[in-house]
mmCIF file of C-alpha atoms in Angstrom:
data_model
loop_
_atom_site.group_PDB
_atom_site.id
_atom_site.type_symbol
_atom_site.label_atom_id
_atom_site.label_comp_id
_atom_site.label_asym_id
_atom_site.label_seq_id
_atom_site.Cartn_x
_atom_site.Cartn_y
_atom_site.Cartn_z
ATOM 1 C CA MET K 140 0.000 0.000 0.000
ATOM 2 C CA ARG K 141 1.284 3.451 -0.898
ATOM 3 C CA ALA K 142 2.472 5.549 2.055
ATOM 4 C CA THR K 143 0.433 8.639 2.913
ATOM 5 C CA ILE K 144 1.240 11.968 4.515
ATOM 6 C CA ARG K 145 -0.454 10.615 7.656
ATOM 7 C CA ASP K 146 2.053 7.719 7.785
ATOM 8 C CA VAL K 147 4.995 10.130 7.551
ATOM 9 C CA ALA K 148 3.569 12.408 10.261
ATOM 10 C CA LYS K 149 2.889 9.481 12.609
ATOM 11 C CA GLN K 150 6.390 7.982 12.285
ATOM 12 C CA ALA K 151 8.056 11.410 12.599
ATOM 13 C CA GLY K 152 5.943 12.291 15.629
ATOM 14 C CA VAL K 153 4.694 15.527 14.142
ATOM 15 C CA SER K 154 1.417 16.873 12.806
ATOM 16 C CA ILE K 155 0.194 16.413 9.247
ATOM 17 C CA ALA K 156 0.365 20.202 8.880
ATOM 18 C CA THR K 157 4.096 20.152 9.707
ATOM 19 C CA VAL K 158 4.803 17.523 7.048
ATOM 20 C CA SER K 159 2.736 19.517 4.559
ATOM 21 C CA LYS K 160 4.733 22.660 5.330
ATOM 22 C CA VAL K 161 8.030 20.855 4.691
ATOM 23 C CA PHE K 162 6.926 19.646 1.256
ATOM 24 C CA ASN K 163 5.442 23.012 0.355
ATOM 25 C CA GLY K 164 8.634 24.958 1.024
ATOM 26 C CA TYR K 165 7.677 26.825 4.204
ATOM 27 C CA THR K 166 10.695 28.179 6.074
ATOM 28 C CA ASP K 167 9.285 28.188 9.638
ATOM 29 C CA ILE K 168 10.235 24.534 10.265
ATOM 30 C CA ASN K 169 13.565 23.966 12.022
ATOM 31 C CA LEU K 170 16.241 22.161 10.042
ATOM 32 C CA GLU K 171 16.401 19.111 12.328
ATOM 33 C CA THR K 172 12.658 18.462 11.992
ATOM 34 C CA LYS K 173 12.767 19.048 8.247
ATOM 35 C CA ASP K 174 15.643 16.591 7.756
ATOM 36 C CA LYS K 175 13.877 13.992 9.928
ATOM 37 C CA ILE K 176 10.651 14.268 7.909
ATOM 38 C CA LEU K 177 12.480 14.060 4.578
ATOM 39 C CA LYS K 178 14.449 11.017 5.745
ATOM 40 C CA ILE K 179 11.304 9.179 6.879
ATOM 41 C CA ALA K 180 9.485 10.125 3.676
ATOM 42 C CA LYS K 181 12.338 8.612 1.687
ATOM 43 C CA GLU K 182 12.301 5.411 3.769
ATOM 44 C CA LEU K 183 8.545 5.075 3.271
ATOM 45 C CA ASP K 184 8.861 5.940 -0.424
ATOM 46 C CA TYR K 185 6.358 8.742 0.107
ATOM 47 C CA ALA K 186 5.859 11.389 -2.605
ATOM 48 C CA PRO K 187 3.360 14.249 -2.237
ATOM 49 C CA ASN K 188 0.530 14.538 -4.732
ATOM 50 C CA MET K 189 1.663 17.435 -6.910
ATOM 51 C CA ALA K 190 -1.834 18.457 -7.952
ATOM 52 C CA ALA K 191 -3.080 18.524 -4.377
ATOM 53 C CA ARG K 192 0.093 20.245 -3.268
ATOM 54 C CA THR K 193 -0.431 23.046 -5.767
ATOM 55 C CA LEU K 194 -4.080 23.473 -4.769
ATOM 56 C CA SER K 195 -3.424 23.421 -1.044
ATOM 57 C CA SER K 196 -0.338 25.627 -0.931
ATOM 58 C CA LYS K 197 -0.230 29.307 -1.613
ATOM 59 C CA LYS K 198 3.529 29.117 -1.262
ATOM 60 C CA GLN K 199 3.977 26.821 -4.261
ATOM 61 C CA GLN K 200 5.888 28.718 -6.935
ATOM 62 C CA THR K 201 6.888 27.389 -10.329
ATOM 63 C CA ILE K 202 9.390 28.789 -12.804
ATOM 64 C CA ALA K 203 8.900 27.783 -16.425
ATOM 65 C CA LEU K 204 11.406 27.876 -19.249
ATOM 66 C CA ILE K 205 9.521 28.372 -22.514
ATOM 67 C CA LEU K 206 11.497 27.786 -25.709
ATOM 68 C CA ASN K 207 9.948 28.994 -28.951
ATOM 69 C CA GLU K 208 10.520 27.066 -32.200
ATOM 70 C CA LEU K 209 12.837 24.649 -30.415
ATOM 71 C CA ASN K 210 15.671 23.710 -32.736
ATOM 72 C CA PHE K 211 18.073 21.362 -30.971
ATOM 73 C CA THR K 212 20.653 19.728 -33.204
ATOM 74 C CA ARG K 213 24.021 18.084 -32.770
ATOM 75 C CA LYS K 214 25.618 21.205 -34.223
ATOM 76 C CA SER K 215 23.954 23.700 -31.897
ATOM 77 C CA THR K 216 23.109 22.852 -28.295
ATOM 78 C CA MET K 217 22.359 26.434 -27.257
ATOM 79 C CA PRO K 218 18.711 25.861 -26.204
ATOM 80 C CA MET K 219 19.802 22.968 -23.986
ATOM 81 C CA GLU K 220 22.560 25.112 -22.488
ATOM 82 C CA VAL K 221 19.985 27.750 -21.528
ATOM 83 C CA LEU K 222 17.808 24.995 -20.052
ATOM 84 C CA ASP K 223 20.763 23.681 -18.067
ATOM 85 C CA GLY K 224 21.496 27.157 -16.698
ATOM 86 C CA VAL K 225 17.895 27.754 -15.586
ATOM 87 C CA TYR K 226 17.730 24.286 -14.026
ATOM 88 C CA LYS K 227 21.016 24.782 -12.162
ATOM 89 C CA TYR K 228 19.621 27.912 -10.510
ATOM 90 C CA THR K 229 16.243 26.418 -9.576
ATOM 91 C CA GLU K 230 17.999 23.343 -8.208
ATOM 92 C CA LYS K 231 19.454 25.566 -5.468
ATOM 93 C CA SER K 232 16.184 27.401 -4.791
ATOM 94 C CA ASP K 233 12.729 26.602 -3.419
ATOM 95 C CA TYR K 234 11.147 27.009 -6.844
ATOM 96 C CA GLU K 235 9.781 24.174 -8.936
ATOM 97 C CA PHE K 236 11.113 24.028 -12.502
ATOM 98 C CA VAL K 237 9.160 23.054 -15.615
ATOM 99 C CA PHE K 238 10.005 23.232 -19.307
ATOM 100 C CA TYR K 239 7.704 23.832 -22.264
ATOM 101 C CA ALA K 240 8.224 24.201 -25.995
ATOM 102 C CA THR K 241 5.945 26.427 -28.031
ATOM 103 C CA SER K 242 5.567 27.667 -31.588
ATOM 104 C CA THR K 243 3.933 30.526 -33.447
ATOM 105 C CA GLU K 244 1.004 28.228 -34.274
ATOM 106 C CA LYS K 245 0.474 27.211 -30.638
ATOM 107 C CA GLN K 246 0.573 30.841 -29.539
ATOM 108 C CA LEU K 247 -2.354 31.605 -31.829
ATOM 109 C CA SER K 248 -4.531 29.040 -30.055
ATOM 110 C CA LYS K 249 -3.885 30.148 -26.487
ATOM 111 C CA THR K 250 -2.761 33.469 -24.974
ATOM 112 C CA PHE K 251 0.389 33.779 -22.879
ATOM 113 C CA ARG K 252 -1.711 34.510 -19.765
ATOM 114 C CA GLN K 253 -3.967 31.501 -20.405
ATOM 115 C CA PHE K 254 -0.978 29.227 -20.921
ATOM 116 C CA CYS K 255 0.680 30.334 -17.673
ATOM 117 C CA ASN K 256 -2.548 30.141 -15.652
ATOM 118 C CA GLU K 257 -3.380 26.636 -16.879
ATOM 119 C CA HIS K 258 0.069 25.382 -15.907
ATOM 120 C CA ASN K 259 0.224 27.246 -12.559
ATOM 121 C CA ILE K 260 3.305 29.174 -13.712
ATOM 122 C CA THR K 261 4.510 31.853 -11.293
ATOM 123 C CA GLY K 262 7.026 33.315 -13.715
ATOM 124 C CA ALA K 263 8.590 32.473 -17.069
ATOM 125 C CA VAL K 264 11.977 32.617 -18.781
ATOM 126 C CA ILE K 265 11.452 32.753 -22.544
ATOM 127 C CA GLN K 266 13.912 32.255 -25.389
ATOM 128 C CA GLY K 267 13.519 32.303 -29.153
ATOM 129 C CA LEU K 268 10.569 34.636 -29.642
ATOM 130 C CA LYS K 269 10.379 36.637 -32.849
ATOM 131 C CA MET K 270 9.097 40.180 -32.808
ATOM 132 C CA THR K 271 6.132 39.044 -34.913
ATOM 133 C CA ASP K 272 5.042 36.302 -32.481
ATOM 134 C CA PRO K 273 1.747 36.709 -30.574
ATOM 135 C CA TYR K 274 3.464 36.150 -27.218
ATOM 136 C CA TYR K 275 5.951 38.934 -27.937
ATOM 137 C CA GLN K 276 3.104 41.391 -28.411
ATOM 138 C CA GLU K 277 1.370 40.180 -25.239
ATOM 139 C CA ILE K 278 4.550 40.407 -23.173
ATOM 140 C CA GLU K 279 4.843 44.075 -24.068
ATOM 141 C CA GLU K 280 1.886 44.605 -21.731
ATOM 142 C CA THR K 281 2.058 41.659 -19.309
ATOM 143 C CA SER K 282 2.296 41.995 -15.527
ATOM 144 C CA LEU K 283 3.290 38.345 -15.077
ATOM 145 C CA PRO K 284 6.923 38.007 -13.921
ATOM 146 C CA THR K 285 8.808 37.364 -17.170
ATOM 147 C CA VAL K 286 12.431 37.372 -18.314
ATOM 148 C CA LEU K 287 13.417 37.245 -21.975
ATOM 149 C CA VAL K 288 16.680 35.750 -23.216
ATOM 150 C CA ASP K 289 18.401 37.622 -26.043
ATOM 151 C CA MET K 290 15.620 40.123 -26.665
ATOM 152 C CA SER K 291 13.832 43.030 -25.031
ATOM 153 C CA VAL K 292 10.370 44.621 -25.000
ATOM 154 C CA LYS K 293 9.137 48.048 -24.001
ATOM 155 C CA ASN K 294 7.801 46.843 -20.681
ATOM 156 C CA PRO K 295 9.684 47.902 -17.526
ATOM 157 C CA LYS K 296 8.231 44.918 -15.645
ATOM 158 C CA VAL K 297 9.847 42.411 -18.011
ATOM 159 C CA GLY K 298 13.490 41.486 -17.530
ATOM 160 C CA THR K 299 16.087 40.757 -20.200
ATOM 161 C CA VAL K 300 19.362 38.830 -20.073
ATOM 162 C CA SER K 301 21.855 38.717 -22.945
ATOM 163 C CA ILE K 302 25.261 39.799 -24.056
ATOM 164 C CA ASP K 303 25.576 43.217 -25.703
ATOM 165 C CA ASN K 304 24.878 41.912 -29.205
ATOM 166 C CA GLN K 305 25.446 45.235 -30.944
ATOM 167 C CA LYS K 306 28.795 45.775 -29.246
ATOM 168 C CA ALA K 307 29.864 42.165 -29.885
ATOM 169 C CA ALA K 308 29.073 42.467 -33.600
ATOM 170 C CA PHE K 309 30.857 45.818 -33.762
ATOM 171 C CA GLU K 310 33.985 44.274 -32.225
ATOM 172 C CA ALA K 311 33.874 41.281 -34.586
ATOM 173 C CA VAL K 312 33.598 43.434 -37.725
ATOM 174 C CA ASN K 313 36.123 45.924 -36.401
ATOM 175 C CA TYR K 314 38.558 43.028 -35.940
ATOM 176 C CA LEU K 315 38.150 42.143 -39.620
ATOM 177 C CA ILE K 316 38.770 45.772 -40.538
ATOM 178 C CA GLU K 317 41.923 45.796 -38.398
ATOM 179 C CA GLN K 318 43.123 42.875 -40.532
ATOM 180 C CA GLY K 319 42.840 45.102 -43.593
ATOM 181 C CA HIS K 320 39.426 43.963 -44.850
ATOM 182 C CA GLU K 321 37.049 46.593 -46.208
ATOM 183 C CA SER K 322 34.734 44.587 -48.460
ATOM 184 C CA ILE K 323 32.940 42.655 -45.731
ATOM 185 C CA GLY K 324 29.741 40.724 -46.334
ATOM 186 C CA MET K 325 27.243 39.765 -43.626
ATOM 187 C CA ILE K 326 25.208 36.571 -43.400
ATOM 188 C CA ASN K 327 22.453 37.531 -40.962
ATOM 189 C CA GLY K 328 19.710 35.489 -39.315
ATOM 190 C CA SER K 329 16.101 36.655 -39.481
ATOM 191 C CA ARG K 330 14.727 40.128 -40.169
ATOM 192 C CA ASP K 331 12.285 39.822 -37.246
ATOM 193 C CA ALA K 332 14.734 38.501 -34.631
ATOM 194 C CA ASP K 333 15.971 41.018 -32.057
ATOM 195 C CA VAL K 334 19.511 39.629 -32.088
ATOM 196 C CA SER K 335 19.697 39.879 -35.882
ATOM 197 C CA ILE K 336 18.719 43.538 -35.789
ATOM 198 C CA LEU K 337 21.280 44.318 -33.080
ATOM 199 C CA ARG K 338 24.089 42.386 -34.782
ATOM 200 C CA GLU K 339 23.382 44.109 -38.089
ATOM 201 C CA THR K 340 23.431 47.466 -36.289
ATOM 202 C CA GLY K 341 26.857 46.607 -34.881
ATOM 203 C CA TYR K 342 28.067 45.615 -38.366
ATOM 204 C CA CYS K 343 26.893 48.922 -39.827
ATOM 205 C CA GLN K 344 28.380 50.871 -36.928
ATOM 206 C CA ALA K 345 31.827 49.340 -37.458
ATOM 207 C CA LEU K 346 31.770 50.231 -41.151
ATOM 208 C CA LYS K 347 30.621 53.782 -40.430
ATOM 209 C CA GLU K 348 33.240 54.440 -37.752
ATOM 210 C CA ASN K 349 35.941 53.255 -40.168
ATOM 211 C CA ALA K 350 34.583 55.374 -43.055
ATOM 212 C CA ILE K 351 33.716 52.280 -45.126
ATOM 213 C CA PRO K 352 30.609 52.738 -47.313
ATOM 214 C CA LEU K 353 27.707 50.430 -46.491
ATOM 215 C CA LYS K 354 26.497 48.262 -49.364
ATOM 216 C CA GLU K 355 23.022 46.861 -48.735
ATOM 217 C CA SER K 356 23.659 44.040 -51.213
ATOM 218 C CA TYR K 357 26.408 42.743 -48.906
ATOM 219 C CA ILE K 358 23.819 41.878 -46.209
ATOM 220 C CA GLN K 359 21.954 38.612 -46.759
ATOM 221 C CA TYR K 360 19.587 36.599 -44.533
ATOM 222 C CA ALA K 361 19.821 32.849 -43.957
ATOM 223 C CA ASN K 362 17.360 32.379 -41.069
ATOM 224 C CA PHE K 363 20.139 30.916 -38.879
ATOM 225 C CA GLU K 364 20.207 27.800 -41.100
ATOM 226 C CA GLU K 365 23.330 26.131 -42.448
ATOM 227 C CA ASP K 366 21.934 25.020 -45.799
ATOM 228 C CA ILE K 367 20.389 28.406 -46.588
ATOM 229 C CA SER K 368 23.685 30.067 -45.691
ATOM 230 C CA TYR K 369 25.464 27.686 -48.067
ATOM 231 C CA PHE K 370 23.434 28.820 -51.090
ATOM 232 C CA ILE K 371 23.322 32.489 -50.095
ATOM 233 C CA THR K 372 27.106 32.588 -49.642
ATOM 234 C CA LYS K 373 27.644 31.124 -53.097
ATOM 235 C CA ASN K 374 25.376 33.735 -54.644
ATOM 236 C CA LEU K 375 26.855 36.610 -52.606
ATOM 237 C CA LEU K 376 30.453 35.795 -53.513
ATOM 238 C CA THR K 377 29.635 35.087 -57.160
ATOM 239 C CA THR K 378 28.026 38.512 -57.622
ATOM 240 C CA ASN K 379 30.480 40.384 -55.358
ATOM 241 C CA LYS K 380 33.908 38.952 -56.087
ATOM 242 C CA GLU K 381 35.598 41.836 -54.267
ATOM 243 C CA ILE K 382 34.426 40.567 -50.846
ATOM 244 C CA THR K 383 37.374 39.385 -48.756
ATOM 245 C CA ALA K 384 35.660 38.695 -45.434
ATOM 246 C CA LEU K 385 32.321 37.491 -44.049
ATOM 247 C CA PHE K 386 30.707 38.246 -40.703
ATOM 248 C CA CYS K 387 28.136 35.548 -39.921
ATOM 249 C CA ALA K 388 25.534 36.148 -37.193
ATOM 250 C CA SER K 389 25.776 32.524 -36.029
ATOM 251 C CA ASP K 390 28.349 29.741 -36.165
ATOM 252 C CA VAL K 391 25.879 27.409 -37.873
ATOM 253 C CA MET K 392 25.583 29.899 -40.745
ATOM 254 C CA ALA K 393 29.349 30.367 -40.731
ATOM 255 C CA ILE K 394 29.794 26.610 -41.167
ATOM 256 C CA GLY K 395 27.392 26.722 -44.115
ATOM 257 C CA ALA K 396 29.450 29.569 -45.583
ATOM 258 C CA MET K 397 32.677 27.590 -45.129
ATOM 259 C CA ARG K 398 31.170 24.638 -46.998
ATOM 260 C CA ALA K 399 30.151 26.952 -49.820
ATOM 261 C CA VAL K 400 33.542 28.588 -50.283
ATOM 262 C CA LYS K 401 35.269 25.213 -50.181
ATOM 263 C CA ASP K 402 33.053 24.014 -53.038
ATOM 264 C CA MET K 403 33.867 27.244 -54.922
ATOM 265 C CA GLY K 404 37.597 26.617 -54.605
ATOM 266 C CA ILE K 405 38.072 29.590 -52.284
ATOM 267 C CA LYS K 406 40.495 29.060 -49.416
ATOM 268 C CA VAL K 407 39.827 30.167 -45.814
ATOM 269 C CA PRO K 408 41.530 32.280 -44.569
ATOM 270 C CA GLU K 409 43.984 32.774 -47.462
ATOM 271 C CA ASP K 410 41.344 34.093 -49.889
ATOM 272 C CA LEU K 411 38.448 34.814 -47.536
ATOM 273 C CA SER K 412 38.247 35.425 -43.799
ATOM 274 C CA ILE K 413 35.170 34.255 -41.884
ATOM 275 C CA ILE K 414 34.061 35.068 -38.351
ATOM 276 C CA GLY K 415 31.056 33.485 -36.645
ATOM 277 C CA PHE K 416 28.925 34.130 -33.583
ATOM 278 C CA ASP K 417 28.027 31.954 -30.542
ATOM 279 C CA ASP K 418 31.203 29.833 -30.266
ATOM 280 C CA ILE K 419 29.386 26.507 -30.414
ATOM 281 C CA ILE K 420 31.375 23.342 -29.776
ATOM 282 C CA LEU K 421 31.902 22.675 -33.499
ATOM 283 C CA ALA K 422 33.676 26.017 -33.943
ATOM 284 C CA SER K 423 36.839 24.441 -32.544
ATOM 285 C CA TYR K 424 36.552 21.305 -34.684
ATOM 286 C CA VAL K 425 35.888 22.558 -38.214
ATOM 287 C CA THR K 426 38.846 23.111 -40.539
ATOM 288 C CA PRO K 427 40.113 25.741 -40.302
ATOM 289 C CA GLU K 428 39.008 26.384 -36.722
ATOM 290 C CA LEU K 429 36.371 29.109 -36.666
ATOM 291 C CA THR K 430 36.990 32.498 -35.104
ATOM 292 C CA SER K 431 33.803 33.368 -33.214
ATOM 293 C CA VAL K 432 32.107 35.643 -30.698
ATOM 294 C CA SER K 433 31.724 33.596 -27.536
ATOM 295 C CA GLN K 434 28.699 33.839 -25.243
ATOM 296 C CA ASP K 435 28.041 31.587 -22.255
ATOM 297 C CA MET K 436 24.434 30.406 -22.691
ATOM 298 C CA ARG K 437 24.479 28.436 -19.438
ATOM 299 C CA GLU K 438 25.392 31.574 -17.527
ATOM 300 C CA ILE K 439 22.704 33.483 -19.418
ATOM 301 C CA GLY K 440 20.121 30.851 -18.434
ATOM 302 C CA PHE K 441 21.303 30.891 -14.814
ATOM 303 C CA GLU K 442 21.138 34.703 -14.604
ATOM 304 C CA ALA K 443 17.723 34.735 -16.291
ATOM 305 C CA ALA K 444 16.302 32.415 -13.613
ATOM 306 C CA LYS K 445 17.968 34.453 -10.883
ATOM 307 C CA LEU K 446 16.561 37.716 -12.245
ATOM 308 C CA LEU K 447 13.110 36.150 -12.537
ATOM 309 C CA THR K 448 13.063 35.167 -8.857
ATOM 310 C CA GLU K 449 14.085 38.717 -7.934
ATOM 311 C CA ILE K 450 11.192 40.100 -9.983
ATOM 312 C CA ILE K 451 8.802 37.620 -8.327
ATOM 313 C CA ASP K 452 10.061 38.744 -4.911
ATOM 314 C CA GLY K 453 9.494 42.391 -5.838
ATOM 315 C CA ASP K 454 13.131 43.368 -6.288
ATOM 316 C CA ASP K 455 12.935 44.764 -9.811
ATOM 317 C CA GLN K 456 15.423 47.617 -9.629
ATOM 318 C CA ASN K 457 17.620 46.314 -12.435
ATOM 319 C CA ASN K 458 15.726 44.252 -14.971
ATOM 320 C CA ASN K 459 18.383 44.301 -17.693
ATOM 321 C CA ARG K 460 21.429 42.085 -17.256
ATOM 322 C CA ARG K 461 24.421 41.959 -19.564
ATOM 323 C CA ILE K 462 26.670 38.896 -19.672
ATOM 324 C CA ALA K 463 30.281 39.228 -20.811
ATOM 325 C CA HIS K 464 31.355 38.123 -24.296
ATOM 326 C CA GLU K 465 34.703 37.713 -26.020
ATOM 327 C CA ILE K 466 36.119 36.999 -29.458
ATOM 328 C CA LYS K 467 37.756 33.586 -29.685
ATOM 329 C CA HIS K 468 40.619 34.066 -32.143
ATOM 330 C CA ARG K 469 41.251 30.960 -34.225
ATOM 331 C CA GLN K 470 42.353 30.141 -37.771
ATOM 332 C CA SER K 471 39.535 31.394 -40.020
ATOM 333 C CA VAL K 472 40.633 35.046 -40.025
ATOM 334 C CA ALA K 473 43.859 36.348 -41.553
ATOM 335 C CA PRO K 474 45.159 39.714 -42.809
ATOM 336 C CA LYS K 475 43.954 40.711 -46.234
ATOM 337 C CA LYS K 476 46.450 39.869 -48.954
#
């Protein structure tokens, strides 16, 4: 027969209410009693009913990580790194952690508020939204504790955690310019992604500050996909043979570009320098090794969860967090001939 909360209370010599408080995260139970109850519960193989626990406890608080258009591949583990960071923080806290994947289609069937209410979500960390997504528009006005990864909205109640994408892109392109490159193409992600807009702004800023004319035809969009980048790079370099360097807004697109130039008989970095963004694991294993802007997605996930709990607790003095980035110098960039 399955052990009940009454069995745990009887063996521990405490009231049912005391056992309930321990499993619902109350802090007014002394450590010795708490440890005793948890030990007995383990011996009896007792687990609280989560549905009843949520209904009976006003203290129950749940943090959700919501990933939009989840795209986890062997080449890019970034979503899982964010998940790991959020989980690592909640593991050390009194908050429950849940994970959900969504899509633009799912958002059309249920509002952000409805979704969170149905799943008893106290606050949410969200990654991967596009500016055209229904949830993005709702979050601009939401009062639910929310933290966005790699994007921002005009809502002072919503937190954001990311690197300084504009500055990082500026530094990457400026590094290419320091190597003597002036004809620099850009393989960008999506026109409606916040990070794409910021990275393109940084690209344009670097050209402007170095008095290099901006050519709109040099900027192409590959939707953060390797195969699209492959074909776009071929077309870009065929029609603009003067290009000597490429700034790619993700490593996955940079890898697609490297495949393309190899098939075209162009050598990296002798004929063309390429710099990526994200510093995924594969960046160190492709040939030549890919120079890339490094960002720690686990730290970003950890800080996003931390910021969310601060917002939930009412400490919302600084809702915008910046995580450090750096350029990992490898073999794919060389001085212009």
